[in-house]
CSV table of C-alpha atoms in Angstrom, one decimal:
chain,number,residue,atom,x,y,z
A,154,UNK,CA,-0.4,0.3,-0.2
A,155,UNK,CA,1.3,3.5,-1.4
A,156,UNK,CA,1.2,6.2,1.5
A,157,UNK,CA,0.8,9.9,0.4
A,158,UNK,CA,2.3,12.7,3.5
A,159,UNK,CA,0.1,15.2,3.2
A,160,UNK,CA,2.7,18.9,3.6
A,161,UNK,CA,1.9,22.0,5.8
A,162,UNK,CA,2.0,25.2,4.0
A,163,UNK,CA,5.5,25.6,5.8
A,164,UNK,CA,7.5,22.7,4.1
A,165,UNK,CA,6.8,20.0,6.6
A,166,UNK,CA,4.4,16.9,7.1
A,167,UNK,CA,1.7,17.4,8.8
A,168,UNK,CA,1.0,15.1,12.4
A,169,UNK,CA,0.1,11.6,12.4
A,170,UNK,CA,1.5,8.2,14.2
A,171,UNK,CA,4.3,9.6,16.1
A,172,UNK,CA,5.4,12.2,14.3
A,173,UNK,CA,5.0,16.0,15.2
A,174,UNK,CA,6.2,18.5,13.0
A,175,UNK,CA,6.9,20.4,16.9
A,176,UNK,CA,9.2,18.2,17.2
A,177,UNK,CA,11.6,18.2,14.2
A,178,UNK,CA,14.8,19.9,15.1
A,179,UNK,CA,18.3,19.8,13.5
A,180,UNK,CA,21.0,16.6,14.0
A,181,UNK,CA,24.6,16.1,12.1
A,182,UNK,CA,24.4,12.4,10.8
A,183,UNK,CA,22.2,10.3,13.7
A,184,UNK,CA,20.2,7.9,12.5
A,185,UNK,CA,17.5,5.1,13.9
A,186,UNK,CA,16.0,2.3,12.5
A,187,UNK,CA,14.4,-0.7,14.9
A,188,UNK,CA,11.5,-3.6,14.9
A,189,UNK,CA,9.1,-1.9,17.2
A,190,UNK,CA,8.0,-5.5,17.7
A,191,UNK,CA,11.3,-6.8,18.8
A,192,UNK,CA,11.9,-9.2,15.8
A,193,UNK,CA,15.0,-9.1,14.9
A,194,UNK,CA,15.2,-9.1,10.6
A,195,UNK,CA,18.8,-8.6,8.7
A,196,UNK,CA,15.9,-5.3,7.5
A,197,UNK,CA,16.5,-3.5,9.2
A,198,UNK,CA,20.8,-4.1,9.4
A,199,UNK,CA,19.9,-3.1,5.6
A,200,UNK,CA,17.4,-0.1,6.7
A,201,UNK,CA,20.3,0.8,8.6
A,202,UNK,CA,23.2,1.3,5.9
A,203,UNK,CA,20.5,2.7,3.8
A,204,UNK,CA,19.6,5.9,6.9
A,205,UNK,CA,23.5,6.2,7.1
A,206,UNK,CA,24.3,6.5,2.9
A,207,UNK,CA,21.0,9.1,3.4
A,208,UNK,CA,23.5,10.9,5.3
A,209,UNK,CA,25.8,11.0,3.1
A,210,UNK,CA,25.8,15.8,3.7
A,211,UNK,CA,26.2,15.1,7.3
A,212,UNK,CA,29.6,13.7,7.1
A,213,UNK,CA,32.7,15.4,6.1
A,214,UNK,CA,35.8,14.3,3.1
A,215,UNK,CA,39.8,14.7,3.9
A,216,UNK,CA,42.0,16.3,2.1
A,217,UNK,CA,42.9,13.0,0.1
A,218,UNK,CA,39.3,13.2,-0.7
A,219,UNK,CA,38.4,9.5,0.1
A,220,UNK,CA,38.3,9.5,3.6
A,221,UNK,CA,35.8,10.2,5.7
A,222,UNK,CA,35.0,11.5,8.8
A,223,UNK,CA,34.0,8.4,10.0
A,224,UNK,CA,30.9,7.0,10.2
A,225,UNK,CA,29.4,3.6,11.8
A,226,UNK,CA,26.8,1.0,13.0
A,227,UNK,CA,25.9,-0.4,16.7
A,228,UNK,CA,23.0,-3.6,17.2
A,229,UNK,CA,22.7,-5.7,18.2
A,230,UNK,CA,25.4,-9.2,18.6
A,231,UNK,CA,23.7,-10.9,16.5
A,232,UNK,CA,24.0,-14.0,18.0
A,233,UNK,CA,22.0,-17.1,14.7
A,234,UNK,CA,25.6,-15.2,12.4
A,235,UNK,CA,28.4,-15.9,14.6
A,236,UNK,CA,26.7,-19.0,15.3
A,237,UNK,CA,27.8,-19.6,11.7
A,238,UNK,CA,30.6,-17.9,11.4
A,239,UNK,CA,32.8,-19.4,14.8
A,240,UNK,CA,31.6,-22.9,13.6
A,241,UNK,CA,34.8,-23.5,11.0
A,242,UNK,CA,37.5,-22.0,12.9
A,243,UNK,CA,35.6,-23.8,16.0
A,244,UNK,CA,35.0,-21.9,18.9
A,245,UNK,CA,32.1,-23.1,20.6
A,246,UNK,CA,29.5,-20.6,21.7
A,247,UNK,CA,27.3,-21.0,24.3
A,248,UNK,CA,23.6,-19.7,24.7
A,249,UNK,CA,22.7,-16.2,24.1
A,250,UNK,CA,23.7,-13.7,26.2
A,251,UNK,CA,26.2,-16.0,27.8
A,252,UNK,CA,29.5,-14.2,26.5
A,253,UNK,CA,30.6,-10.8,25.7
A,254,UNK,CA,31.5,-10.3,22.2
A,255,UNK,CA,34.2,-7.8,21.8
A,256,UNK,CA,35.2,-5.6,18.5
A,257,UNK,CA,38.5,-4.4,18.1
A,258,UNK,CA,41.0,-2.4,16.1
A,259,UNK,CA,44.7,-3.8,16.3
A,260,UNK,CA,48.4,-3.0,14.4
A,261,UNK,CA,48.8,-5.0,11.3
A,262,UNK,CA,52.2,-5.8,12.3
A,263,UNK,CA,52.3,-9.9,13.7
A,264,UNK,CA,54.9,-9.1,16.8
A,265,UNK,CA,52.6,-6.1,18.6
A,266,UNK,CA,49.6,-7.2,17.8
A,267,UNK,CA,50.5,-10.5,20.0
A,268,UNK,CA,51.1,-8.4,22.4
A,269,UNK,CA,48.1,-6.8,22.2
A,270,UNK,CA,46.1,-10.6,22.2
A,271,UNK,CA,48.6,-11.5,24.6
A,272,UNK,CA,47.1,-7.8,27.0
A,273,UNK,CA,43.4,-9.2,26.3
A,274,UNK,CA,43.3,-12.6,27.2
A,275,UNK,CA,45.4,-12.0,30.9
A,276,UNK,CA,43.0,-9.3,31.3
A,277,UNK,CA,40.2,-11.3,31.2
A,278,UNK,CA,41.5,-14.9,33.0
A,279,UNK,CA,42.3,-12.1,36.1
A,280,UNK,CA,38.8,-11.3,35.8
A,281,UNK,CA,37.8,-14.9,36.2
A,282,UNK,CA,36.8,-15.2,33.3
A,283,UNK,CA,38.0,-16.8,29.8
A,284,UNK,CA,38.4,-16.6,26.5
A,285,UNK,CA,36.2,-18.8,23.6
A,286,UNK,CA,39.1,-17.7,21.1
A,287,UNK,CA,39.8,-15.0,18.5
A,288,UNK,CA,37.6,-14.2,14.6
A,289,UNK,CA,39.7,-12.0,12.0
A,290,UNK,CA,37.1,-10.5,10.3
A,291,UNK,CA,36.4,-10.5,7.3
A,292,UNK,CA,36.6,-7.5,5.5
A,293,UNK,CA,37.1,-5.4,1.8
A,294,UNK,CA,40.3,-3.4,1.9
A,295,UNK,CA,40.3,-1.9,-1.3
A,296,UNK,CA,36.9,-0.3,-0.4
A,297,UNK,CA,39.1,2.7,1.5
A,298,UNK,CA,42.1,4.2,0.3
A,299,UNK,CA,44.1,7.0,1.3
A,300,UNK,CA,44.3,8.6,4.6
A,301,UNK,CA,41.9,5.6,5.9
A,302,UNK,CA,44.2,2.8,4.0
A,303,UNK,CA,46.9,3.4,5.6
A,304,UNK,CA,46.2,3.9,9.0
A,305,UNK,CA,44.3,0.8,8.8
A,306,UNK,CA,43.7,-1.4,11.5
A,307,UNK,CA,43.2,-5.3,11.9
A,308,UNK,CA,39.7,-5.9,12.3
A,309,UNK,CA,38.8,-9.3,14.8
A,310,UNK,CA,36.5,-10.3,17.3
A,311,UNK,CA,36.9,-12.3,20.6
A,312,UNK,CA,34.4,-14.1,22.4
A,313,UNK,CA,34.7,-14.0,26.5
A,314,UNK,CA,33.0,-17.5,28.5
A,315,UNK,CA,30.8,-15.9,31.3
A,316,UNK,CA,31.0,-18.6,33.0
A,317,UNK,CA,27.9,-18.6,34.7
A,318,UNK,CA,27.5,-14.3,34.8
A,319,UNK,CA,24.6,-13.4,32.1
A,320,UNK,CA,23.0,-10.2,31.3
A,321,UNK,CA,23.5,-7.0,32.7
A,322,UNK,CA,25.6,-9.4,35.1
A,323,UNK,CA,28.2,-10.3,32.3
A,324,UNK,CA,27.6,-6.6,31.2
A,325,UNK,CA,28.7,-4.6,33.5
A,326,UNK,CA,31.6,-7.7,34.4
A,327,UNK,CA,32.6,-7.0,30.5
A,328,UNK,CA,33.3,-3.4,30.9
A,329,UNK,CA,35.8,-3.2,33.8
A,330,UNK,CA,37.3,-6.0,31.5
A,331,UNK,CA,38.0,-3.4,28.8
A,332,UNK,CA,38.8,-0.4,31.3
A,333,UNK,CA,41.1,-2.7,32.8
A,334,UNK,CA,43.0,-3.1,29.0
A,335,UNK,CA,42.3,0.4,28.0
A,336,UNK,CA,44.2,1.6,31.3
A,337,UNK,CA,47.6,-1.0,30.6
A,338,UNK,CA,47.7,-1.2,26.5
A,339,UNK,CA,50.9,0.0,25.5
A,340,UNK,CA,52.5,3.3,24.2
A,341,UNK,CA,51.1,3.8,20.5
A,342,UNK,CA,54.7,3.9,19.7
A,343,UNK,CA,55.7,0.8,21.0
A,344,UNK,CA,52.8,-0.1,18.7
A,345,UNK,CA,53.4,1.1,16.2
A,346,UNK,CA,48.8,0.9,15.5
A,347,UNK,CA,46.1,2.2,16.5
A,348,UNK,CA,44.8,-1.2,19.2
A,349,UNK,CA,40.9,0.8,20.4
A,350,UNK,CA,37.4,-1.6,21.2
A,351,UNK,CA,35.1,-0.3,19.9
A,352,UNK,CA,32.9,-2.7,21.6
A,353,UNK,CA,32.2,-5.0,24.9
A,354,UNK,CA,29.3,-6.4,25.0
A,355,UNK,CA,26.2,-9.1,25.4
A,356,UNK,CA,24.7,-7.4,24.3
A,357,UNK,CA,25.2,-5.2,21.1
A,358,UNK,CA,28.5,-4.7,18.9
A,359,UNK,CA,29.7,-2.3,17.4
A,360,UNK,CA,31.2,-2.0,13.3
A,361,UNK,CA,32.7,1.0,12.4
A,362,UNK,CA,36.0,3.0,10.6
A,363,UNK,CA,37.6,6.2,9.3
A,364,UNK,CA,34.8,5.8,6.0
A,365,UNK,CA,32.4,7.7,4.2
A,366,UNK,CA,29.0,6.4,4.3
A,367,UNK,CA,29.0,4.9,2.0
A,368,UNK,CA,32.1,2.4,2.5
A,369,UNK,CA,30.8,0.7,5.3
A,370,UNK,CA,28.9,-1.6,3.5
A,371,UNK,CA,31.9,-2.4,0.7
A,372,UNK,CA,34.7,-2.4,3.9
A,373,UNK,CA,32.6,-5.4,5.8
A,374,UNK,CA,32.2,-8.3,4.4
A,375,UNK,CA,29.7,-9.5,7.6
A,376,UNK,CA,26.9,-6.5,7.2
A,377,UNK,CA,25.6,-7.9,3.7
A,378,UNK,CA,25.5,-11.5,5.1
A,379,UNK,CA,21.6,-11.9,5.2
A,380,UNK,CA,22.7,-14.1,8.2
A,381,UNK,CA,23.0,-10.5,10.2
A,382,UNK,CA,20.0,-9.2,12.1
A,383,UNK,CA,19.1,-7.8,14.4
A,384,UNK,CA,15.7,-5.7,15.8
A,385,UNK,CA,17.3,-2.4,16.6
A,386,UNK,CA,20.2,-0.3,14.4
A,387,UNK,CA,22.4,3.5,15.3
A,388,UNK,CA,24.3,4.7,12.7
A,389,UNK,CA,26.3,7.7,13.0
A,390,UNK,CA,28.2,9.5,9.3
A,391,UNK,CA,30.3,12.2,12.0
A,392,UNK,CA,31.5,15.9,11.1
A,393,UNK,CA,34.7,16.5,13.3
A,394,UNK,CA,35.5,20.4,13.5
A,395,UNK,CA,37.8,20.3,16.3
A,396,UNK,CA,39.0,16.6,16.5
A,397,UNK,CA,41.3,14.6,13.9
A,398,UNK,CA,39.8,11.9,12.5
A,399,UNK,CA,40.8,8.5,12.6
A,400,UNK,CA,39.3,4.7,13.1
A,401,UNK,CA,38.9,5.5,17.1
A,402,UNK,CA,36.7,8.3,16.7
A,403,UNK,CA,34.2,7.1,14.2
A,404,UNK,CA,30.8,6.2,15.5
A,405,UNK,CA,28.4,5.3,17.0
A,406,UNK,CA,30.8,4.6,20.0
A,407,UNK,CA,29.6,1.6,22.6
A,408,UNK,CA,27.1,2.6,23.5
A,409,UNK,CA,24.6,6.2,21.9
A,410,UNK,CA,25.7,8.2,19.1
A,411,UNK,CA,26.1,11.7,20.0
A,412,UNK,CA,25.5,14.8,18.2
A,413,UNK,CA,27.4,17.6,18.4
A,414,UNK,CA,31.5,18.7,19.4
A,415,UNK,CA,31.9,17.5,22.8
A,416,UNK,CA,34.3,21.9,23.7
A,417,UNK,CA,35.4,21.5,26.9
A,418,UNK,CA,36.8,17.8,27.4
A,419,UNK,CA,40.0,18.1,29.0
A,420,UNK,CA,37.9,20.1,31.5
A,421,UNK,CA,35.2,17.9,31.9
A,422,UNK,CA,38.0,14.9,32.4
A,423,UNK,CA,39.5,16.4,35.0
A,424,UNK,CA,36.0,17.5,36.4
A,425,UNK,CA,35.8,13.2,36.5
A,426,UNK,CA,39.5,13.4,37.8
A,427,UNK,CA,38.8,15.2,40.7
A,428,UNK,CA,36.1,13.2,42.2
A,429,UNK,CA,37.1,9.3,41.1
A,430,UNK,CA,38.2,9.2,44.8
A,431,UNK,CA,35.2,9.5,46.5
A,432,UNK,CA,32.8,7.5,43.1
A,433,UNK,CA,31.1,4.0,45.1
A,434,UNK,CA,28.9,1.7,43.8
A,435,UNK,CA,26.8,-1.1,45.3
A,436,UNK,CA,26.4,-2.4,41.8
A,437,UNK,CA,30.9,-2.6,41.3
A,438,UNK,CA,31.5,-2.3,45.0
A,439,UNK,CA,35.5,-2.9,44.9
A,440,UNK,CA,36.4,-3.7,40.8
A,441,UNK,CA,34.5,0.4,40.4
A,442,UNK,CA,38.6,0.8,41.5
A,443,UNK,CA,39.8,-0.6,38.5
A,444,UNK,CA,37.4,1.5,36.6
């Protein structure tokens, strides 16, 4: 059935259903797609990518005329897809919600890559969980060029056995693990490349990079697999005005996509640091010191 939209005199559609023109406001390349009944489908992923491509005008392109400012998509952990993808590499995943998935940008050189792998595995073990295995995320490197290709990391996934933890309890433990890894990662000069965790969660996963919007789906083969399904997708095409573009700073971030620049970053960090000694949480307990 074809839907015909009626427009008001100022060019916006008239109020209908969940839409009201009074709520119109500008945004800088953020989009959200969801099945409100919670039904997972590949169509949601495809629509999210289509939204992202239509946000191309909200992003920026570097001086090499080929490197984007960053683009990506956040969606639910695709359990059925991961079962299929991990079978051939002998990774046996537990039931949905009982394991975590880490998406990680790694150095491409073998020695610093191994250093990062060892840090991840050592940290996970020290927190009482275990690594189920690693998966090299299949990519098409020819999709990107210029600065994006020169700085391209090795993209990998690692899987964490919850050891009896699941859902929100596992999510908190994975957050602690990520912070411990970040607080102990080697200097960037030693790594000769980037080492960054776009997501580590039992709920969601982030595919992103130093792309223009149309480059995302071409770079990550996973995103074109019909078995990859979600009931929601958050997308973002970045336009940085006061920070250099990088693989790490591409959005969405681990929990959200934000609209606007944080111009007082140094001040905000200092405010948090000055209060760290007095922070406490009944949920994290003594583990809050690790954060």
